[in-house]
Coordinates of C-alpha atoms and ligand atoms in Angstrom, one line a residue:
Chain A
M18 CA -5.7 10.3 -23.3
D19 CA -2.7 8.3 -21.9
T20 CA -1.8 7.1 -18.4
K21 CA -0.2 10.4 -17.5
D22 CA -3.4 12.2 -18.4
R23 CA -5.3 9.7 -16.3
E24 CA -2.9 10.3 -13.4
I25 CA -3.3 14.1 -13.7
L26 CA -7.1 13.7 -13.6
E27 CA -6.9 11.5 -10.6
I28 CA -4.7 13.9 -8.7
L29 CA -6.8 16.9 -9.6
E30 CA -10.0 15.2 -8.8
K31 CA -8.8 14.8 -5.2
D32 CA -7.1 18.2 -4.9
A33 CA -7.9 20.9 -7.5
K34 CA -5.6 23.3 -5.8
I35 CA -2.4 21.3 -6.1
P36 CA 0.4 23.2 -7.8
L37 CA 1.3 22.0 -11.3
A38 CA 4.9 21.8 -10.2
K39 CA 4.0 19.2 -7.6
I40 CA 2.0 17.1 -10.1
A41 CA 5.0 17.2 -12.4
L42 CA 7.2 15.8 -9.7
M43 CA 4.8 13.2 -8.7
I44 CA 4.3 11.8 -12.2
A45 CA 7.8 12.4 -13.5
L46 CA 7.0 15.0 -16.2
D47 CA 8.2 18.6 -16.7
E48 CA 5.9 21.3 -15.4
E49 CA 5.5 22.7 -18.9
D50 CA 4.2 19.3 -20.1
V51 CA 1.7 19.0 -17.2
K52 CA 0.5 22.6 -17.9
S53 CA -0.2 21.9 -21.6
R54 CA -1.8 18.6 -20.7
V55 CA -4.1 20.3 -18.2
E56 CA -5.0 23.0 -20.7
N57 CA -5.8 20.4 -23.3
L58 CA -8.0 18.5 -20.8
E59 CA -9.8 21.7 -20.1
K60 CA -10.2 22.5 -23.8
K61 CA -11.6 19.1 -24.5
E62 CA -14.0 19.6 -21.6
I63 CA -12.8 16.5 -19.9
I64 CA -12.0 18.8 -17.0
L65 CA -15.4 20.6 -16.7
Q66 CA -14.9 22.7 -13.6
Y67 CA -12.7 23.1 -10.5
K68 CA -15.0 22.9 -7.5
T69 CA -15.0 22.7 -3.8
I70 CA -16.8 20.2 -1.6
I71 CA -18.4 22.2 1.2
D72 CA -20.1 20.8 4.3
W73 CA -22.8 23.4 4.5
E74 CA -24.2 21.7 7.6
K75 CA -21.3 23.3 9.5
T76 CA -22.3 26.8 8.5
D77 CA -25.4 28.8 9.5
E78 CA -26.5 28.8 5.9
E79 CA -29.8 26.9 5.5
K80 CA -29.7 24.3 2.7
V81 CA -32.1 21.6 1.9
Y82 CA -31.9 19.0 -0.7
A83 CA -34.5 16.7 -2.2
F84 CA -34.2 13.8 -4.5
I85 CA -37.0 13.6 -7.0
E86 CA -38.0 10.7 -9.1
V87 CA -39.6 11.9 -12.3
R88 CA -41.6 9.8 -14.8
V89 CA -42.2 11.2 -18.2
I90 CA -43.7 10.4 -21.5
P91 CA -40.9 11.0 -24.0
K92 CA -41.4 13.3 -26.8
K93 CA -41.7 11.8 -30.2
N94 CA -38.6 13.1 -32.0
T95 CA -36.4 14.6 -29.4
G96 CA -36.8 12.0 -26.7
F97 CA -35.7 12.4 -23.2
D98 CA -33.0 15.1 -23.7
A99 CA -35.4 17.8 -24.7
I100 CA -37.5 17.2 -21.6
A101 CA -34.4 17.0 -19.5
K102 CA -33.3 20.4 -20.7
R103 CA -36.6 22.0 -19.6
I104 CA -35.9 20.7 -16.1
Y105 CA -32.2 21.1 -15.6
N106 CA -32.2 24.7 -16.7
F107 CA -33.9 25.7 -13.4
P108 CA -31.2 26.9 -11.1
E109 CA -32.8 24.9 -8.3
V110 CA -31.7 21.7 -10.0
H111 CA -28.4 20.7 -8.5
S112 CA -27.8 17.6 -10.5
M113 CA -29.8 15.4 -12.9
Y114 CA -29.5 11.9 -14.3
L115 CA -31.4 9.8 -16.9
M116 CA -32.1 6.4 -15.3
A117 CA -32.8 2.9 -16.4
G118 CA -35.5 1.3 -14.4
D119 CA -38.6 2.3 -12.5
Y120 CA -38.5 6.0 -13.4
D121 CA -36.8 8.2 -15.9
F122 CA -35.0 11.1 -14.3
A123 CA -33.4 11.4 -10.9
V124 CA -33.3 15.1 -10.1
V125 CA -31.5 16.5 -7.1
V126 CA -32.8 20.0 -6.2
E127 CA -31.4 22.5 -3.7
G128 CA -33.2 25.1 -1.8
K129 CA -33.3 27.1 1.4
S130 CA -36.2 25.3 3.0
M131 CA -38.5 22.4 2.4
K132 CA -41.3 24.8 1.7
E133 CA -39.3 26.3 -1.1
L134 CA -38.6 22.9 -2.6
A135 CA -42.2 21.8 -2.3
Y136 CA -43.2 24.9 -4.1
F137 CA -40.7 24.2 -6.9
V138 CA -42.0 20.7 -7.4
A139 CA -45.6 21.7 -7.3
E140 CA -45.4 24.9 -9.3
K141 CA -42.5 24.5 -11.7
L142 CA -41.7 20.8 -12.2
S143 CA -45.0 18.9 -12.1
P144 CA -46.8 21.2 -14.5
L145 CA -44.2 20.8 -17.3
P146 CA -45.6 19.0 -20.3
H147 CA -44.8 15.3 -20.7
I148 CA -44.3 14.8 -17.0
Q149 CA -46.3 11.9 -15.8
S150 CA -45.5 11.8 -12.1
T151 CA -43.0 12.8 -9.5
G152 CA -41.9 11.4 -6.2
T153 CA -40.1 13.7 -3.8
H154 CA -37.7 12.5 -1.1
F155 CA -36.0 15.0 1.2
L156 CA -32.4 14.3 2.1
L157 CA -31.8 14.0 5.8
K158 CA -28.1 13.5 6.1
K159 CA -25.1 13.3 3.8
Y160 CA -22.7 10.5 4.3
K161 CA -20.5 10.7 1.3
L162 CA -20.3 13.3 -1.4
D163 CA -18.4 13.0 -4.7
G164 CA -16.2 10.2 -3.3
K165 CA -15.5 12.1 0.0
I166 CA -16.8 10.6 3.2
I167 CA -18.2 13.5 5.3
E168 CA -17.4 12.2 8.8
E169 CA -14.4 10.1 7.8
E170 CA -12.4 8.7 10.7
T171 CA -8.9 9.7 9.9
M172 CA -7.0 8.8 13.1
D173 CA -3.8 7.0 12.3
K174 CA -4.0 3.8 14.4
R175 CA -0.5 2.6 13.6
L176 CA 2.5 2.7 16.0
A177 CA 4.7 5.7 15.3
M178 CA 7.6 3.5 14.4
T179 CA 7.8 -0.1 13.1
L180 CA 10.7 -1.8 11.3
Chain Y
M24 CA 15.2 -14.9 36.7
K25 CA 17.9 -14.4 34.0
D26 CA 19.4 -17.8 34.8
F27 CA 16.3 -19.5 33.4
I28 CA 16.8 -18.0 29.9
S29 CA 18.3 -20.2 27.2
H30 CA 21.8 -19.5 25.9
K31 CA 20.4 -19.2 22.5
V32 CA 18.1 -16.5 23.4
N33 CA 20.8 -14.8 25.3
T34 CA 23.0 -14.6 22.2
I35 CA 20.4 -12.4 20.6
P36 CA 21.4 -8.8 21.4
P37 CA 18.7 -6.6 22.9
S38 CA 17.2 -4.2 20.4
G39 CA 18.8 -0.8 21.1
I40 CA 16.2 1.0 19.0
R41 CA 13.3 0.0 21.4
Q42 CA 14.1 2.9 23.7
F43 CA 14.0 5.3 20.8
F44 CA 10.6 3.9 19.8
D45 CA 9.3 4.2 23.3
L46 CA 10.4 7.8 23.4
I47 CA 8.6 8.7 20.2
A48 CA 5.4 7.2 21.5
T49 CA 5.5 9.7 24.4
M50 CA 6.0 12.8 22.2
E51 CA 3.3 14.9 20.7
G52 CA 3.3 16.5 17.3
V53 CA 5.7 14.0 15.8
V54 CA 5.7 13.6 12.0
S55 CA 6.7 10.0 11.5
L56 CA 8.6 8.6 8.5
G57 CA 9.3 5.6 10.6
V58 CA 6.3 3.4 10.0
G59 CA 7.0 0.2 8.1
E60 CA 3.4 -0.5 7.2
P61 CA 0.9 1.0 4.8
D62 CA -1.0 4.2 5.9
F63 CA -4.1 2.9 4.0
V64 CA -6.6 1.0 5.9
T65 CA -7.4 -2.5 4.4
P66 CA -9.8 -1.9 1.4
W67 CA -13.4 -2.0 2.5
H68 CA -14.4 -5.0 0.4
I69 CA -11.8 -7.1 2.2
R70 CA -12.9 -5.9 5.6
E71 CA -16.5 -6.6 4.6
A72 CA -15.7 -10.1 3.5
A73 CA -14.2 -10.8 7.0
V74 CA -17.2 -9.3 8.7
Y75 CA -19.5 -11.5 6.6
A76 CA -17.4 -14.5 7.4
I77 CA -17.8 -13.9 11.1
E78 CA -21.5 -13.3 10.7
R79 CA -21.9 -16.7 9.0
G80 CA -20.0 -18.4 11.8
Y81 CA -16.6 -19.0 10.3
T82 CA -14.9 -19.2 13.6
S83 CA -13.1 -22.6 13.4
Y84 CA -9.7 -24.0 12.6
T85 CA -8.8 -24.6 9.0
S86 CA -6.6 -27.4 7.8
N87 CA -2.9 -26.9 8.8
A88 CA -1.8 -25.9 5.4
G89 CA -4.6 -23.2 5.1
S90 CA -8.1 -23.2 3.7
P91 CA -8.3 -24.9 0.3
Q92 CA -9.9 -21.7 -1.2
L93 CA -7.0 -19.6 -0.1
R94 CA -4.4 -22.1 -1.4
E95 CA -6.2 -22.2 -4.7
A96 CA -6.3 -18.4 -4.9
I97 CA -2.6 -18.2 -4.1
S98 CA -1.8 -20.9 -6.6
K99 CA -3.7 -19.0 -9.3
R100 CA -2.0 -15.7 -8.4
L101 CA 1.5 -17.1 -8.7
Y102 CA 0.6 -18.6 -12.0
Y103 CA -1.0 -15.5 -13.4
D104 CA 1.6 -13.1 -12.1
Y105 CA 4.9 -15.1 -12.5
N106 CA 3.9 -18.1 -14.6
L107 CA 4.8 -20.3 -11.7
T108 CA 2.9 -23.6 -11.0
Y109 CA 2.5 -24.7 -7.4
S110 CA 0.1 -27.4 -6.5
Q111 CA -2.4 -26.2 -4.0
E112 CA -2.4 -29.7 -2.5
D113 CA 1.1 -29.8 -1.2
E114 CA 3.2 -26.9 -2.4
I115 CA 1.6 -24.0 -0.7
L116 CA 1.5 -23.3 3.1
V117 CA -0.6 -20.5 4.5
T118 CA 1.2 -18.9 7.5
V119 CA 0.8 -16.2 10.1
G120 CA 2.5 -13.6 8.0
V121 CA 5.8 -13.8 6.2
S122 CA 7.2 -13.6 9.7
E123 CA 6.1 -17.1 10.6
A124 CA 7.0 -18.5 7.1
L125 CA 10.5 -17.1 7.6
D126 CA 10.9 -18.8 11.0
L127 CA 9.5 -22.0 9.6
I128 CA 11.8 -22.3 6.6
L129 CA 14.9 -21.5 8.7
R130 CA 13.9 -24.1 11.3
A131 CA 13.0 -26.6 8.6
I132 CA 16.4 -26.5 6.9
I133 CA 19.0 -25.6 9.4
N134 CA 21.2 -28.2 11.2
P135 CA 23.3 -26.7 14.0
G136 CA 26.1 -24.6 12.5
D137 CA 24.6 -24.4 9.0
E138 CA 25.2 -21.0 7.3
I139 CA 22.6 -18.7 5.8
I140 CA 23.9 -16.0 3.6
I141 CA 22.2 -12.7 4.3
P142 CA 22.9 -9.5 2.3
E143 CA 22.6 -6.4 4.5
P144 CA 21.0 -3.9 5.1
C145 CA 17.9 -6.1 5.5
Y146 CA 14.8 -6.6 7.5
V147 CA 15.6 -7.0 11.1
S148 CA 14.3 -10.5 11.7
Y149 CA 16.6 -12.4 9.3
K150 CA 19.7 -12.6 11.4
S151 CA 18.0 -13.3 14.7
C152 CA 15.7 -16.0 13.3
T153 CA 18.7 -17.7 11.8
I154 CA 20.5 -17.7 15.1
L155 CA 17.3 -18.9 16.9
A156 CA 17.1 -21.8 14.5
G157 CA 20.6 -22.8 15.3
G158 CA 22.2 -21.4 12.2
V159 CA 25.0 -19.0 11.5
P160 CA 24.2 -15.8 9.6
V161 CA 26.9 -14.9 7.1
I162 CA 26.5 -11.2 6.3
I163 CA 27.2 -9.6 3.0
P164 CA 27.4 -5.8 3.2
T165 CA 26.0 -4.3 0.0
M166 CA 26.7 -0.5 0.4
D167 CA 29.4 -0.6 -2.2
T168 CA 27.3 -2.3 -4.9
G169 CA 24.2 0.0 -4.8
F170 CA 22.6 -2.1 -2.1
K171 CA 22.3 -5.0 -4.5
V172 CA 24.0 -8.3 -3.7
T173 CA 26.1 -9.6 -6.6
P174 CA 27.0 -13.1 -7.7
D175 CA 30.7 -12.5 -6.9
Q176 CA 29.8 -11.5 -3.3
I177 CA 27.7 -14.6 -2.9
E178 CA 30.5 -16.8 -4.4
T179 CA 32.9 -15.4 -1.8
A180 CA 30.6 -15.9 1.1
I181 CA 29.9 -19.5 0.3
S182 CA 31.5 -22.2 2.5
P183 CA 30.9 -26.0 2.8
K184 CA 28.4 -25.2 5.5
T185 CA 26.2 -22.8 3.4
K186 CA 22.7 -24.0 3.1
A187 CA 20.8 -21.0 1.7
L188 CA 20.8 -17.5 0.5
L189 CA 18.1 -15.3 2.1
I190 CA 17.1 -12.3 0.0
S191 CA 14.4 -9.7 -0.1
Y192 CA 14.0 -7.4 -3.1
P193 CA 12.5 -4.9 -3.2
S194 CA 14.3 -4.3 0.0
N195 CA 13.3 -3.1 3.4
P196 CA 15.0 -0.7 4.2
T197 CA 16.6 0.5 0.9
G198 CA 13.8 0.0 -1.7
T199 CA 16.3 -1.4 -4.2
A200 CA 15.1 -4.2 -6.5
L201 CA 16.9 -6.7 -8.7
N202 CA 16.1 -7.0 -12.3
R203 CA 15.8 -10.3 -14.2
D204 CA 19.4 -10.3 -15.4
E205 CA 20.8 -9.6 -12.0
L206 CA 18.7 -12.4 -10.6
I207 CA 19.9 -14.8 -13.3
G208 CA 23.4 -14.0 -12.3
I209 CA 22.6 -15.0 -8.7
S210 CA 20.7 -18.1 -9.7
K211 CA 23.7 -19.4 -11.6
V212 CA 25.8 -19.3 -8.4
I213 CA 23.0 -21.0 -6.4
K214 CA 22.7 -23.8 -8.9
K215 CA 26.5 -24.3 -9.2
H216 CA 26.8 -24.7 -5.4
N217 CA 23.5 -26.6 -4.9
L218 CA 22.0 -24.1 -2.5
L219 CA 18.5 -22.9 -1.7
V220 CA 17.2 -19.4 -2.0
I221 CA 14.7 -18.1 0.6
S222 CA 13.1 -15.2 -1.3
D223 CA 11.0 -12.8 0.8
E224 CA 8.9 -11.2 -1.8
I225 CA 6.6 -9.3 0.4
Y226 CA 7.2 -6.1 -1.5
G227 CA 7.1 -7.8 -4.9
L228 CA 3.8 -6.2 -6.0
L229 CA 5.0 -2.8 -4.9
T230 CA 7.5 -2.4 -7.7
Y231 CA 7.3 0.8 -9.7
D232 CA 9.5 1.0 -12.8
Q233 CA 9.9 -2.5 -14.1
P234 CA 7.7 -5.5 -13.6
F235 CA 8.8 -7.7 -10.6
T236 CA 10.7 -10.9 -11.4
S237 CA 10.5 -13.7 -8.9
I238 CA 13.7 -15.7 -8.7
A239 CA 11.6 -18.8 -8.5
S240 CA 10.5 -18.2 -12.1
L241 CA 14.1 -18.4 -13.5
P242 CA 15.2 -21.6 -15.2
G243 CA 16.0 -24.4 -12.7
M244 CA 15.1 -22.3 -9.7
R245 CA 11.6 -23.3 -8.8
D246 CA 12.5 -26.2 -6.6
R247 CA 15.5 -24.4 -5.1
T248 CA 13.4 -21.4 -4.1
I249 CA 11.1 -21.0 -1.1
L250 CA 9.0 -18.1 -2.2
L251 CA 7.5 -16.1 0.8
D252 CA 4.8 -13.6 0.3
G253 CA 1.9 -12.2 2.1
F254 CA -0.9 -9.7 2.2
S255 CA 0.5 -7.2 4.7
K256 CA 2.1 -4.6 2.4
A257 CA 0.4 -4.8 -1.0
Y258 CA -3.1 -5.2 0.3
A259 CA -2.5 -3.1 3.5
M260 CA -3.3 -6.0 5.7
T261 CA -0.5 -6.0 8.3
G262 CA -2.8 -6.6 11.3
W263 CA -4.5 -9.6 9.8
R264 CA -1.3 -11.7 10.1
V265 CA -1.6 -13.8 7.0
G266 CA 1.1 -14.8 4.5
Y267 CA 2.3 -17.9 2.7
A268 CA 5.2 -20.0 1.5
A269 CA 5.4 -21.8 -1.9
G270 CA 8.0 -24.3 -2.9
H271 CA 9.0 -27.9 -3.4
K272 CA 6.6 -30.3 -1.6
D273 CA 9.3 -31.8 0.5
I274 CA 10.2 -28.4 1.9
I275 CA 6.7 -27.2 2.3
S276 CA 5.8 -30.4 4.1
A277 CA 8.8 -30.0 6.5
M278 CA 7.6 -26.4 7.2
C279 CA 4.1 -27.7 7.7
K280 CA 5.3 -30.2 10.3
I281 CA 6.6 -27.3 12.5
H282 CA 3.6 -25.1 11.7
Q283 CA 1.0 -27.8 12.7
Y284 CA 2.5 -28.1 16.2
S285 CA 3.4 -24.5 16.8
M286 CA 0.7 -22.5 15.1
L287 CA -1.9 -25.0 13.9
C288 CA -3.3 -22.6 11.3
A289 CA -3.7 -19.0 10.5
S290 CA -6.9 -17.3 11.6
I291 CA -9.8 -18.4 9.5
V292 CA -11.2 -14.9 9.3
S293 CA -7.9 -13.5 8.0
Q294 CA -7.7 -16.3 5.5
M295 CA -11.2 -15.5 4.2
A296 CA -10.2 -11.9 3.9
A297 CA -7.1 -12.9 2.0
V298 CA -9.2 -14.9 -0.5
E299 CA -11.2 -11.7 -1.1
A300 CA -8.0 -9.7 -1.6
L301 CA -6.7 -12.1 -4.2
K302 CA -10.0 -12.5 -6.0
N303 CA -11.2 -8.9 -6.1
G304 CA -8.4 -6.7 -4.8
K305 CA -6.3 -5.9 -7.8
A306 CA -7.8 -2.6 -8.7
Q307 CA -7.5 -1.1 -5.2
M308 CA -4.0 -2.6 -4.7
E309 CA -2.9 -0.8 -7.9
K310 CA -4.4 2.4 -6.7
M311 CA -2.4 2.3 -3.5
R312 CA 0.7 1.4 -5.5
D313 CA 0.2 4.4 -7.8
E314 CA -0.2 6.6 -4.8
Y315 CA 3.1 5.3 -3.3
N316 CA 4.8 5.8 -6.6
R317 CA 3.8 9.5 -6.6
R318 CA 5.0 10.0 -3.1
R319 CA 8.2 8.2 -3.9
R320 CA 9.1 10.7 -6.6
L321 CA 8.2 13.6 -4.3
I322 CA 10.2 12.5 -1.3
V323 CA 13.3 11.5 -3.3
N324 CA 13.3 14.9 -5.0
G325 CA 12.8 16.5 -1.7
F326 CA 15.8 14.8 -0.1
N327 CA 18.1 15.6 -3.0
R328 CA 17.0 19.3 -3.0
I329 CA 17.8 19.5 0.7
G330 CA 21.2 18.1 0.1
L331 CA 20.7 14.6 1.4
D332 CA 21.8 12.3 -1.4
C333 CA 19.0 9.9 -2.2
F334 CA 18.8 7.3 -5.0
M335 CA 15.5 6.4 -6.5
P336 CA 14.2 3.3 -4.8
E337 CA 12.5 0.9 -7.2
G338 CA 10.1 -0.7 -4.9
A339 CA 8.6 -1.0 -1.4
F340 CA 7.8 2.3 0.4
Y341 CA 11.1 3.4 1.7
A342 CA 13.6 6.0 0.7
F343 CA 17.1 5.6 2.0
P344 CA 19.0 8.9 1.9
S345 CA 22.6 9.3 2.9
I346 CA 23.1 11.7 5.8
T347 CA 26.9 11.6 5.7
S348 CA 27.0 15.2 4.4
T349 CA 25.8 16.3 7.8
G350 CA 28.8 14.8 9.6
L351 CA 26.4 13.0 12.0
S352 CA 26.0 9.3 12.6
S353 CA 22.7 7.8 11.7
E354 CA 21.7 7.4 15.3
D355 CA 22.7 11.0 16.2
F356 CA 20.9 12.3 13.2
A357 CA 17.7 10.4 14.0
E358 CA 17.8 11.4 17.7
K359 CA 18.6 15.1 17.1
L360 CA 16.0 15.3 14.4
L361 CA 13.4 13.9 16.7
F362 CA 14.2 16.3 19.5
E363 CA 14.8 19.4 17.5
E364 CA 12.2 19.0 14.8
K365 CA 9.9 16.2 15.9
V366 CA 10.5 14.0 12.8
A367 CA 10.9 10.3 13.3
V368 CA 13.2 8.3 11.0
V369 CA 14.9 5.0 11.5
P370 CA 18.8 5.0 11.6
G371 CA 20.1 2.9 8.7
N372 CA 22.4 0.8 10.9
V373 CA 19.4 -0.8 12.6
F374 CA 19.2 -2.9 9.4
G375 CA 22.9 -3.9 9.5
D376 CA 26.2 -2.1 10.2
C377 CA 26.6 -1.2 6.6
G378 CA 23.4 0.9 6.8
S379 CA 25.4 3.4 8.8
G380 CA 25.4 6.9 7.2
Y381 CA 21.8 6.4 6.0
I382 CA 18.3 6.8 7.4
R383 CA 15.2 4.9 6.4
C384 CA 12.3 7.1 5.6
S385 CA 8.9 5.5 4.9
Y386 CA 6.6 7.2 2.5
A387 CA 3.7 5.2 3.6
T388 CA 2.3 8.4 5.0
S389 CA 0.2 11.3 3.5
L390 CA 1.6 13.8 1.1
E391 CA 1.0 16.5 3.7
N392 CA 3.1 14.6 6.2
I393 CA 5.9 14.0 3.7
E394 CA 6.0 17.7 2.8
E395 CA 5.9 18.8 6.4
A396 CA 8.7 16.3 7.3
L397 CA 10.8 17.6 4.4
V398 CA 10.3 21.2 5.6
R399 CA 11.5 20.3 9.1
I400 CA 14.4 18.2 7.9
Q401 CA 15.5 21.0 5.6
R402 CA 15.5 23.4 8.6
F403 CA 17.4 20.8 10.7
V404 CA 20.0 20.2 8.0
G405 CA 20.3 23.9 7.2
R406 CA 21.1 24.8 10.8
G407 CA 24.1 22.5 10.7
N408 CA 24.8 20.3 13.7
Ligands
PLP15 C1 11.0 -7.5 4.3 C2 9.9 -7.9 5.2 N1 9.6 -9.2 5.4 C3 8.6 -9.5 6.3 C4 7.9 -8.6 7.0 C5 6.8 -9.1 7.9 O1 5.7 -9.4 7.1 P1 4.4 -10.1 7.7 O2 3.5 -9.0 8.2 O3 3.8 -10.8 6.5 O4 4.8 -11.0 8.8 C6 8.2 -7.2 6.8 C7 7.5 -6.2 7.6 O5 7.9 -5.1 7.8 C8 9.2 -6.9 5.9 O6 9.5 -5.6 5.8

C-alpha cells in the first residue's frame, strides 16, 4: 500500500459515496487507476464495508446500546478468540474488542429496549461457558461516533472576505 | 478633523475594496472564495494547551523577545526543517503575527527615501508598510514571468538607494513558489549588490509538489535574510496573532528595540499555544495540508474546464485564474459574479496593478463550497457578459 492508497482510504473513510472520478482529480491519478486500486483494497479486505453513520436519535426508531465488560477464563488451546466467536456471533453484538487491563472483552450490544438488552446479558451472554463475570453499562448519549462528532458546531466564524 | 492626519498616512490610498467587502457581509447565501485564512479551526490539542495555560494562571507578560520555550521551539524547527541555526538567545524574535514582524523589519532598516524592491502581485501590506516606514516601494510586475521574480528583473530594479528585496513565496495571491535554483539565482544578485532579503515564509509549510527551500538556507544568505514566519496559516491560528522573525542578531535586536516599546510582547497564551503547535502539531498540520492539496487539484481542474485559464499553484491556498477570456476587468467580474451568482472572489488587481485580468480564489473552504462555487461560476461565464 502506497501513499495514493492511503489517500484513497482517507477520502473514502470520510465519504464513501464520493465518485471515483472526483477522487482521481483530487489525488492526481486516472479514474481507471483509482478504480483498480479501490477494487484491490476491497479484495484484500482492507476496505471491509461501505457504511452510513446514522443518528438514530433523530428518528422515532427505538435503539438502546449497552457497553459490557466481560471477564473470562481463557480456553486452554484456542484462547480468547474461540470464546469471542461465541459472543460476537449474536446479532445483538454491535462491536466487540479484546482488551488489555481490568477485563478481557468490551462488547457493545444494540437492542430496542433496556429490557431486551438485560435479557440478552442474563440469558445469552452470562451463561456461556468460560465467562467469569460481566458488568453492563447503558449508553446515555453519543458524542462522537467513528470520528464524527454528533453535534458538531460547523458555523464558519470567519469574515467572508480577507486578503 | 482631516487636518490632524499626518502627511505620511495621507499618502496611503484608501482601500477601494473595503466597500466590496462590506457589501458581501450584508448578503445572504454567498459562497466565498475570498477568505485568506484556513477554514479549519485550530487543532484541539493547541486550543487545549491554551486553555490549560489560562487555568494555571499564565496571564503575564513574557520577555520582549518572546518566551524562552517558544524561541527554543522555533530555533529547533528552523534547524530540523531547513538546517538553519539561529540562537534562541538573540536571533529570534516572537511577534504579533508576521504582520508585526514585517512592520518591524521595515522600520528597523529604512532611512527616509530607502528603496525596497517588491515583486507584485503580493500581499497587500508590503507597499503601505514600506511607505509608512518612510521607504519607497519599487515594484516589479511579474505577470510576464509566471508570477516569479527573476534575477534580471531585480538587477534592473536596483538603485544606489536599494536596501532590501521583499519576497513571499509561496505567494498570496498567486500560489506560485520558487524552487531552489530560482532562489540561488536571486541570492547571487542580492550578494553582489550587498542587499538584504525580507522573506515572508508564512506559506512555506503549505507547499505541495516540492519541498520548500528557505532563501536563508542558501550559501551566504543566512545573515542577509530576515526570515518571517508564523502560525496563522500552517497551523490554522490566524486569530492567535503570533509569528516570528529570525536573522542576524544585529537586525533582530534593532527590531526588538521597536517591538519592546510598541508591542512589549505577544500574548502569553498565544505563545504557549504556539509551543504546543511546534512540539506536537506536525501530524495535524500535514493532514490539513493534504486536504488543501486535494482541493487545489479539484479547483484548478474546475477553472480550466470552465474556460478560465488557471495554472497549478505550488503552495498556499489560492488559485489565480485568468478571466481575460470573459472580456471583463477583474473588478467587474468580481462584482457581477457577486450580484448574479453570489460567489465572492477577490479581483487580482487588489494585489498590484499587474494582477489585472485575474481573480484570487481561496480554496481554504469545503469541497462542497468549491464545487458549488464552480457550478455558479460556470453558469456566470456561460451566460457571457
Ligand atoms: C503573505 C502574507 N503575509 C502575512 C500575512 C499575515 O500573517 P499574520 O497572521 O502572521 O500576521 C498574510 C495573511 O494573509 C499573508 O498572506
